[in-house]
CSV table of C-alpha atoms in Angstrom, one decimal:
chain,number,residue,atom,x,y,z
A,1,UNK,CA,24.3,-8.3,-33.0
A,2,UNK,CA,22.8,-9.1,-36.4
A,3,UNK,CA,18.7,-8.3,-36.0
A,4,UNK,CA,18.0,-11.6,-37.7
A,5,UNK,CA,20.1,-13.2,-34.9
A,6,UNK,CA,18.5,-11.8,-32.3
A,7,UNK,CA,15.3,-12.6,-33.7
A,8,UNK,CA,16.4,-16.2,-33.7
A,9,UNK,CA,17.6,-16.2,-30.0
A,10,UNK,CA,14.4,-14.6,-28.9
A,11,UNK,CA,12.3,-17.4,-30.6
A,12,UNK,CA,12.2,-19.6,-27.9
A,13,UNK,CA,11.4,-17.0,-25.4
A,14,UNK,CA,8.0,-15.5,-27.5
A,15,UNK,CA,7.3,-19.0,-27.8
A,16,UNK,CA,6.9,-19.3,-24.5
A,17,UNK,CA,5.1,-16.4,-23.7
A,18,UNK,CA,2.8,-16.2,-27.2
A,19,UNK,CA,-0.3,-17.1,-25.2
A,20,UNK,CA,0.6,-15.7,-21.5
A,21,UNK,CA,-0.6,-12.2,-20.8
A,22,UNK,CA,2.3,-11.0,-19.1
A,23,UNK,CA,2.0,-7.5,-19.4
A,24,UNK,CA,-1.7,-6.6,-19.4
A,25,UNK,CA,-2.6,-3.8,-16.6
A,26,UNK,CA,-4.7,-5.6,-14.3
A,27,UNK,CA,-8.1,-3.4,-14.2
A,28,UNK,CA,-7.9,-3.2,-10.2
A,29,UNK,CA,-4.8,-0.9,-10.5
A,30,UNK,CA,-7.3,1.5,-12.1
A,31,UNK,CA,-11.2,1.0,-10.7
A,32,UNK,CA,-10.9,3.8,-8.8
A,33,UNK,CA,-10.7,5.5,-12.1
A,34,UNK,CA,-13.5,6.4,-14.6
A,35,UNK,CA,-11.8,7.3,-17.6
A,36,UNK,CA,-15.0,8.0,-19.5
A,37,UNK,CA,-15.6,10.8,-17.0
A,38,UNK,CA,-12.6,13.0,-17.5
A,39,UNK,CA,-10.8,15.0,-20.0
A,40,UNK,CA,-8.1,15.3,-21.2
A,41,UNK,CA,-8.2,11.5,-20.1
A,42,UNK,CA,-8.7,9.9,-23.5
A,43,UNK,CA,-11.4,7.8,-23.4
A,44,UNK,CA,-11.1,5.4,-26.0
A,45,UNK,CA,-8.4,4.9,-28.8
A,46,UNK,CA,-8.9,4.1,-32.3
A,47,UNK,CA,-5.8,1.5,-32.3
A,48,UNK,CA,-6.0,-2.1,-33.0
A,49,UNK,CA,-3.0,-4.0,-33.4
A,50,UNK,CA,-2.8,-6.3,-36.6
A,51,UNK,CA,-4.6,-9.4,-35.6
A,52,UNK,CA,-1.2,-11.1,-36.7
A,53,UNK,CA,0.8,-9.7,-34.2
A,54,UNK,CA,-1.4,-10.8,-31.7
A,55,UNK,CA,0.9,-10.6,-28.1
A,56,UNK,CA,2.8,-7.6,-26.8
A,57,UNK,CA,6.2,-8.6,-27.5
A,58,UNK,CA,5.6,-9.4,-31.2
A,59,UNK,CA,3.9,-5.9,-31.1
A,60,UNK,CA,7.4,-4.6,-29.9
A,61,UNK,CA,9.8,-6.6,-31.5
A,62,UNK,CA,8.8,-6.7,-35.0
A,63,UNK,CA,8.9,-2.9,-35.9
A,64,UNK,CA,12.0,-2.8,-34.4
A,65,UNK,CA,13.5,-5.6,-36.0
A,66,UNK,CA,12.4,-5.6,-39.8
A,67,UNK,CA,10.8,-2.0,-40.2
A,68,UNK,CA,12.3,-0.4,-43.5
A,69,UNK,CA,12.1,3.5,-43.6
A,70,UNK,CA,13.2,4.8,-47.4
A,71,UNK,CA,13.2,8.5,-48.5
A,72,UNK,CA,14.8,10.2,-45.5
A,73,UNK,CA,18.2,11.8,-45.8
A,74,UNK,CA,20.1,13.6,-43.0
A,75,UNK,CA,22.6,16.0,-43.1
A,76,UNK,CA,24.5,15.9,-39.5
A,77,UNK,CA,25.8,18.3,-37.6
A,78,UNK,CA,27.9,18.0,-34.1
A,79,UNK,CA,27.2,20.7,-31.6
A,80,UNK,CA,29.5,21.8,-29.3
A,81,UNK,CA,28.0,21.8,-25.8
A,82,UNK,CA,28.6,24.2,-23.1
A,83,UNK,CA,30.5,21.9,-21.0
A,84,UNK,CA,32.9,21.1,-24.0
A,85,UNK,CA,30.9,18.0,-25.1
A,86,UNK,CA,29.5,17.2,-28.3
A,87,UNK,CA,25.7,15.9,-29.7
A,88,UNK,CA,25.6,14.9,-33.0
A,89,UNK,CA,21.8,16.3,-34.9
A,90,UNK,CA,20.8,15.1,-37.8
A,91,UNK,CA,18.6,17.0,-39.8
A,92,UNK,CA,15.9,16.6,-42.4
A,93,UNK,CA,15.2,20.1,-43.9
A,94,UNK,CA,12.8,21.2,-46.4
A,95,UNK,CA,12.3,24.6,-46.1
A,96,UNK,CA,9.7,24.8,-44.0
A,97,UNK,CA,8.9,27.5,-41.0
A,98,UNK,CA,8.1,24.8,-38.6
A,99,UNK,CA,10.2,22.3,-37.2
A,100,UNK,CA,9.9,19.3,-34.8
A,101,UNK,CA,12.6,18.0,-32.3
A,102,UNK,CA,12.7,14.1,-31.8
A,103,UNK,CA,14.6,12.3,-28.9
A,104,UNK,CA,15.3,8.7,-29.3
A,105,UNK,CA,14.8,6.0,-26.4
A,106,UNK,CA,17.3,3.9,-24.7
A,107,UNK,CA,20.3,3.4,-26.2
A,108,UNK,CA,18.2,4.2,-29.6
A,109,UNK,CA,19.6,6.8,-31.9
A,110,UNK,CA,18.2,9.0,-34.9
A,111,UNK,CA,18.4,5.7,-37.4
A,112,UNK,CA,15.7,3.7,-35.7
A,113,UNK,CA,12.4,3.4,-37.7
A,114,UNK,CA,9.9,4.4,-35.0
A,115,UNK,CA,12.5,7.9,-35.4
A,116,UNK,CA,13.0,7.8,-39.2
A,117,UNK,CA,9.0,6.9,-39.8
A,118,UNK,CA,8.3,9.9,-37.5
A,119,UNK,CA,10.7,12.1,-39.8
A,120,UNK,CA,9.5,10.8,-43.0
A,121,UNK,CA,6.3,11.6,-41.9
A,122,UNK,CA,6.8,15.2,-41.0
A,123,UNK,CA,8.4,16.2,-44.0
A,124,UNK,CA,5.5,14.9,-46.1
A,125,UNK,CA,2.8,17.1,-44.0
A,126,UNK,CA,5.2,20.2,-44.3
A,127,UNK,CA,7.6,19.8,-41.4
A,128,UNK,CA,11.1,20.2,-40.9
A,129,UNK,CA,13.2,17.7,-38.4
A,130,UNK,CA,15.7,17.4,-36.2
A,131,UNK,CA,16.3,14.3,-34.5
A,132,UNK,CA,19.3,14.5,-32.1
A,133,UNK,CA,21.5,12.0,-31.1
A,134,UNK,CA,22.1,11.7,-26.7
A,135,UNK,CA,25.6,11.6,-25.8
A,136,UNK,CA,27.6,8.7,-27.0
A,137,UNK,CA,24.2,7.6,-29.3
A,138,UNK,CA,25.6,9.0,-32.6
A,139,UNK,CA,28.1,6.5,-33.3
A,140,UNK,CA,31.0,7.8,-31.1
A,141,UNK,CA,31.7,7.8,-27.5
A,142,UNK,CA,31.5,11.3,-25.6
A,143,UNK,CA,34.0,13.5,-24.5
A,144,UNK,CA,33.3,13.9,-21.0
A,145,UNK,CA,32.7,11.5,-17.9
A,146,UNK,CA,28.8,11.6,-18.3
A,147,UNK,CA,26.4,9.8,-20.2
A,148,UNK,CA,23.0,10.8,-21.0
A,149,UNK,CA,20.4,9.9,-18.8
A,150,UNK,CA,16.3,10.1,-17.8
A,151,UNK,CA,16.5,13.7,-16.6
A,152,UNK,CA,19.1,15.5,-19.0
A,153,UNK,CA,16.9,18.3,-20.1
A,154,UNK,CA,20.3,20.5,-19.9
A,155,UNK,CA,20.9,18.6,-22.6
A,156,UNK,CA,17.6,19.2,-25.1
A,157,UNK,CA,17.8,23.0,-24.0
A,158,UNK,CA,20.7,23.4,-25.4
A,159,UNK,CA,19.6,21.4,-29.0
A,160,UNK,CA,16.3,23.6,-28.7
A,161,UNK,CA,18.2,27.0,-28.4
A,162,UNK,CA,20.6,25.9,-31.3
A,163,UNK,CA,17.6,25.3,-33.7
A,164,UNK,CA,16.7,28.5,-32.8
A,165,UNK,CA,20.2,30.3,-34.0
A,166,UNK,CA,20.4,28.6,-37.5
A,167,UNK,CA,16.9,29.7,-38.2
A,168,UNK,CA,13.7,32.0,-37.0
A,169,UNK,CA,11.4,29.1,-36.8
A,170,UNK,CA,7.4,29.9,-36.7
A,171,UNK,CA,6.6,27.0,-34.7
A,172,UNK,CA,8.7,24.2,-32.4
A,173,UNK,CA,7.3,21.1,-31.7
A,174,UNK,CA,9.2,18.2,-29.5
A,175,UNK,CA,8.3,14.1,-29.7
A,176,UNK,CA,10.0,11.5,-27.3
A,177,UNK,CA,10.0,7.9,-27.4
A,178,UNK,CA,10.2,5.8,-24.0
A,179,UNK,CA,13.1,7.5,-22.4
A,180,UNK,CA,13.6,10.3,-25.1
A,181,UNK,CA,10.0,11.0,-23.9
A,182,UNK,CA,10.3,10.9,-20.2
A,183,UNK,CA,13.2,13.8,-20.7
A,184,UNK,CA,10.6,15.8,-22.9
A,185,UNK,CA,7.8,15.9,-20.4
A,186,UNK,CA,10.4,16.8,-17.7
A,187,UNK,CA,11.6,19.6,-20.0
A,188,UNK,CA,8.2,21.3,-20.6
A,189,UNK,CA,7.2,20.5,-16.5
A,190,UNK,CA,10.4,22.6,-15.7
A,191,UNK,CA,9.7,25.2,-17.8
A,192,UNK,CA,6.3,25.8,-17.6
A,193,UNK,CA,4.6,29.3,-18.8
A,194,UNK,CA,8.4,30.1,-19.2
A,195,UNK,CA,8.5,27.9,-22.1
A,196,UNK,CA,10.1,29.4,-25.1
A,197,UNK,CA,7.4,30.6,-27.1
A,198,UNK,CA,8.1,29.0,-30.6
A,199,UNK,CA,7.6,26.0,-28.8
A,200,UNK,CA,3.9,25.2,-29.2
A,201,UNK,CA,3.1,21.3,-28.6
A,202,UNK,CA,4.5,17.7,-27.7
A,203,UNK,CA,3.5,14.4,-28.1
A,204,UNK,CA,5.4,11.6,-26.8
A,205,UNK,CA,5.7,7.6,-27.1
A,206,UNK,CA,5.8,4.4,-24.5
A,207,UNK,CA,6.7,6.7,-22.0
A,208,UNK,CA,8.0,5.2,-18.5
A,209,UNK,CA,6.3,8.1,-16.3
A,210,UNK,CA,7.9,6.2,-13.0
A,211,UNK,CA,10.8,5.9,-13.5
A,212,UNK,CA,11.2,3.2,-10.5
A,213,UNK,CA,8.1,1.3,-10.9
A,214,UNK,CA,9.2,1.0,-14.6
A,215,UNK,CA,12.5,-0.3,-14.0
A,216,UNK,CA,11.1,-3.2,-11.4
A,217,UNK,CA,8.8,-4.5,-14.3
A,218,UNK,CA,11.8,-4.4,-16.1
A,219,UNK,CA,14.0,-6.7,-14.0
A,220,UNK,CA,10.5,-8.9,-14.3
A,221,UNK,CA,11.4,-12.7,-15.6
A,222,UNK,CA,9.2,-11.6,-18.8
A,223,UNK,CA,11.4,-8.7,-19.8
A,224,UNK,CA,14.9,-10.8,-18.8
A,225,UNK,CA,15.9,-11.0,-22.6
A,226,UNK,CA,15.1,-7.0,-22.7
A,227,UNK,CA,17.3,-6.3,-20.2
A,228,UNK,CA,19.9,-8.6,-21.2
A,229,UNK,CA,19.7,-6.8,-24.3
A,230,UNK,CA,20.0,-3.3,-23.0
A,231,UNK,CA,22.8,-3.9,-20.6
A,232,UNK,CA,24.9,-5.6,-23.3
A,233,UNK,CA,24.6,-2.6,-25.8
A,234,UNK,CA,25.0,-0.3,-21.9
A,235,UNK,CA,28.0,-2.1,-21.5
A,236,UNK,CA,29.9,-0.8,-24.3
A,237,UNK,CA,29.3,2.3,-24.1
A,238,UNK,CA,31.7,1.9,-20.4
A,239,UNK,CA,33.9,0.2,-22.3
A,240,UNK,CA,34.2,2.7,-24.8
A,241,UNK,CA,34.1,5.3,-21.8
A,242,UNK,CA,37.0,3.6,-19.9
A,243,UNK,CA,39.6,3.5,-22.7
A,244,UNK,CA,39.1,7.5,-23.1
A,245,UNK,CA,39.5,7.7,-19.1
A,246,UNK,CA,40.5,4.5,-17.8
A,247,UNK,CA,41.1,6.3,-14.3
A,248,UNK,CA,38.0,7.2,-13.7
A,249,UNK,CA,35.6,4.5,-15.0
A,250,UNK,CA,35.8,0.9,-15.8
A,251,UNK,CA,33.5,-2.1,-16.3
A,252,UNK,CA,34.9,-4.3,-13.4
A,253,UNK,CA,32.6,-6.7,-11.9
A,254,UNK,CA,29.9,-5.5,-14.9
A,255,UNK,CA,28.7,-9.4,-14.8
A,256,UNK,CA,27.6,-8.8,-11.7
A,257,UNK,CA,24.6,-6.3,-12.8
A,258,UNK,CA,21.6,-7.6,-14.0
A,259,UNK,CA,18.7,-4.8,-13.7
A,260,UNK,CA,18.4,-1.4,-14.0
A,261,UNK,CA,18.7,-0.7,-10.7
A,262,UNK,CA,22.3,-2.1,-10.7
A,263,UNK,CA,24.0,0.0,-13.5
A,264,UNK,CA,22.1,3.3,-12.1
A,265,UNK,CA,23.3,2.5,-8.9
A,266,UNK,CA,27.0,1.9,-10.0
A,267,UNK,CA,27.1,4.6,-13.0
A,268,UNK,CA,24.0,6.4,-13.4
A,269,UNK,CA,23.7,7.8,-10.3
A,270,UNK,CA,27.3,8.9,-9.2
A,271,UNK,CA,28.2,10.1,-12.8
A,272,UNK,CA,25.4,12.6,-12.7
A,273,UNK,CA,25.0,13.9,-9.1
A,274,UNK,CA,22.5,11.6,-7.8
A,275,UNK,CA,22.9,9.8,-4.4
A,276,UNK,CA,22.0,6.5,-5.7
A,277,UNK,CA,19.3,4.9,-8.2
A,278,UNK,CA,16.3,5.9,-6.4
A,279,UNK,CA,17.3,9.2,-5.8
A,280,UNK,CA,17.8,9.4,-9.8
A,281,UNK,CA,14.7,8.0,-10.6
A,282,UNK,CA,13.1,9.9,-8.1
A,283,UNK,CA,14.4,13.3,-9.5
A,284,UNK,CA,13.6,12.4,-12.7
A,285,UNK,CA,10.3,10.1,-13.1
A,286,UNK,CA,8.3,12.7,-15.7
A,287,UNK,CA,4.9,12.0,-13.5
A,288,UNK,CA,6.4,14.4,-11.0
A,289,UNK,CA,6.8,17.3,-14.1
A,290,UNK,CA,3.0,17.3,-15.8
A,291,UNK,CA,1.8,19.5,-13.7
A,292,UNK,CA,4.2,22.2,-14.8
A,293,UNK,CA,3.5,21.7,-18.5
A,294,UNK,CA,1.8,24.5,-20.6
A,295,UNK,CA,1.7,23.6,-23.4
A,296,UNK,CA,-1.1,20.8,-25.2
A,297,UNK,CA,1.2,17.9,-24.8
A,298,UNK,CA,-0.2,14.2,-25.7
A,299,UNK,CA,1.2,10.9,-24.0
A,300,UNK,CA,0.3,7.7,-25.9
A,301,UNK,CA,1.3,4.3,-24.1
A,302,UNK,CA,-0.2,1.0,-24.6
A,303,UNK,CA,-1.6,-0.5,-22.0
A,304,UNK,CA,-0.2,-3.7,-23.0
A,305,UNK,CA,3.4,-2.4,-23.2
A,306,UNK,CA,5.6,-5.2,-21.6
A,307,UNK,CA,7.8,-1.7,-20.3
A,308,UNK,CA,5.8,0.1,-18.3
A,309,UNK,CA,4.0,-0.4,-15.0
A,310,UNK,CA,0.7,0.9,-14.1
A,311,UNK,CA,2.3,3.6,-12.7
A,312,UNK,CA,3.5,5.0,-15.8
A,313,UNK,CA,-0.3,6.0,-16.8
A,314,UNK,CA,-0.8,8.9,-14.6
A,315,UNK,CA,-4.8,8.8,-15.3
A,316,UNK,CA,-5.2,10.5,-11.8
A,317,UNK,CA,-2.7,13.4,-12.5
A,318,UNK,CA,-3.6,14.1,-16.2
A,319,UNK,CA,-8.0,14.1,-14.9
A,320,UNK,CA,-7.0,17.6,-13.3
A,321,UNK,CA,-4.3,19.3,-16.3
A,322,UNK,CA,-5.5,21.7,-18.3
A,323,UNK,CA,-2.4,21.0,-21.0
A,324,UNK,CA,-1.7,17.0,-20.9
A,325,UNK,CA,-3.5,14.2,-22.7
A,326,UNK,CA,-2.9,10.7,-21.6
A,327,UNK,CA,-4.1,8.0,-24.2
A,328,UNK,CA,-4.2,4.4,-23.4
A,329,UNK,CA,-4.6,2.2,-26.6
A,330,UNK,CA,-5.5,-1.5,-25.4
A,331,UNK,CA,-2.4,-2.5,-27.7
A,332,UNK,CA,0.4,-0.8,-29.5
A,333,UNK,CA,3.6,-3.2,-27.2
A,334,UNK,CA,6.6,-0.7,-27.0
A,335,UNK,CA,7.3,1.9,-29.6
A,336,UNK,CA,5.4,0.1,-31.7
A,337,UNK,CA,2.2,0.8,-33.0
A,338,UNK,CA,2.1,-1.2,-36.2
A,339,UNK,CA,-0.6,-0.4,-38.9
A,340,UNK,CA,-1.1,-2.5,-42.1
A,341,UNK,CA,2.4,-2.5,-43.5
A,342,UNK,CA,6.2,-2.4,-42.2
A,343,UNK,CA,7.2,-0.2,-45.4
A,344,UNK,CA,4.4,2.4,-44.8
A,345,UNK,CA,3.5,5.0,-42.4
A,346,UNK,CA,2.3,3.5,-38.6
A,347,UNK,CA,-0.7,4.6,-36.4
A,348,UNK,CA,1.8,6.4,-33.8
A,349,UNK,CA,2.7,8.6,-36.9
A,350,UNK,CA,-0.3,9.3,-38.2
A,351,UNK,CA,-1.8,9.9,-34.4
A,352,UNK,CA,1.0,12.9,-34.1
A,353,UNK,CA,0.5,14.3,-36.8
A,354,UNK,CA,-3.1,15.0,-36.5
A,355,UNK,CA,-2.7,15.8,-32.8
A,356,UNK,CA,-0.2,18.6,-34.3
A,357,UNK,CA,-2.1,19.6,-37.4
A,358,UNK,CA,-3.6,22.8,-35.9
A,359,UNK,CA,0.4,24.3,-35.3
């Protein structure tokens, strides 16, 4: 669907929600927490959303819909996986002996601009980047009967130790974006003080901690065009899956699913070895990892995001971690994070970057 088009059919909808607060975190879910009293609990956040853009969805929507990102070229490469699969990476090189890793959110890919600004970004303060592409995201359906999903950090391994084989990097750092950064924090969690030591520090976007909670607030009335959204764009990529193997997968009945909960429970969840939905979202909500993580990691995620519950700030996990800072900008919607100017660099960019300027 044309952007412009969608932007039309969701006019009605903001319209109707420009003035309601549907997705601010109600202070009771956190007055048994002081955050001024803690560290790495960041106290206070030096975002403020354009006064413009004024309600969380037009803090979401916008960037995503008319954000232009000139001056970054990739060169792509497929890797073969070890289970006969393929990702497709694209890389921005310049030479550099450091390099960041960037995964993509839902049924996002390495074109969107919150990825591309991030790239841009990098290369200007002396980075390389590599932003990889989850199975069936680059632009053509995958090989085998999995997709991609929450918890594939099988999947980023292998992206990590391939970096690693075309050149002796100095330094590694990774950055996710909603789901792209739920898999990230799992991967370091996992890990731990095993970590590969080029890898020195994350930061990560709008990041749906729980993965459960998170996906009830998304089958909410206020994210219905969301949804509809995702499961339409979800959809094809069964479609796409059932022509390769039309034995083993199909889309009957798809009309009938209308939340998350749905599609993990009829594809998520039995493509990837996972009893059912909440078993998945158990196994893989990133909240359960952070204690595991070694390395200074950052989590930034607006407290008015209209994606995430208030269990997806994990201000009474992060009070006690050595490694993991959790900031809570009062605005910011999902992925967005808009500064002064669609065509130059946003506050979520210039936030990583100083957060990684001592690698």
């Amino acid at each position: 669907m044309h952007p412009y088009r969608f932007c039309f059919e969701l006019f009605g909808y903001i319209f109707f929600l420009l003035y309601e607060d549907v997705v601010v975190i109600s202070l009771s879910a956190y007055q048994h927490i002081n955050p001024l009293n803690f560290m790495p609990v960041i106290p206070t956040s030096d975002y403020k959303s354009p006064f413009y853009l004024f309600n969380a969805h037009l803090q979401t929507i916008i960037p995503g819909l008319f954000r232009k990102v000139e001056g970054v070229t990739y060169k792509r490469e497929r890797l073969i996986t070890s289970d006969n699969d393929f990702l497709d990476l694209d890389w921005s090189s310049k030479g550099n002996n450091r390099i960041a890793i960037l995964s993509h959110g839902l049924e996002g890919d390495s074109q969107r601009p919150y990825v591309k600004g991030m790239v841009k970004e990098l290369n200007a303060q002396g980075w390389d980047a590599l932003a990889w592409n989850f199975r069936g995201c680059g632009g053509e359906i995958n090989k085998n009967l999995r997709f991609y999903h929450s918890g594939a950090t099988e999947d980023l391994e292998e992206v990590i130790a391939h970096v690693l084989t075309q050149k002796a990097y100095d330094s590694i750092v990774l950055i996710g974006f909603s789901l792209g950064g739920n898999l990230t924090l799992k991967y370091l969690g996992e890990r731990g003080a095993d970590l590969r030591p080029q890898i020195k520090r994350s930061v990560v976007f709008s990041v749906p901690c729980d993965l459960q909670s998170g996906s009830t607030k998304m089958a909410g009335f206020g994210n219905k065009v969301y949804m509809s959204r995702f499961l339409k764009h979800l959809r094809k990529k069964v479609k796409g899956k059932a022509l390769l193997m039309p034995d083993k997968i199909n889309d009957k009945d798809y009309h009938l699913i209308k939340t998350f909960k749905d599609f993990d429970d009829k594809y998520t969840a039995p493509l990837h070895g996972f009893k059912d939905a909440v078993d998945y979202w158990t196994q893989c909500s990133s909240k359960h990892f952070l204690k595991g993580i070694a390395i200074p990691t950052l989590i930034v995620n607006a407290k008015n995001d209209p994606f995430l519950s208030p269990e997806c700030f994990p201000f009474s996990i992060v009070k006690d971690l050595p490694h993991v800072y959790l900031e809570a900008p009062e605005e910011g919607g999902h992925c967005g994070f808009y500064s002064n100017s669609l065509s130059g660099k946003f506050w979520s960019e210039e936030r990583a970057l100083k957060f990684l300027e001592r690698v």
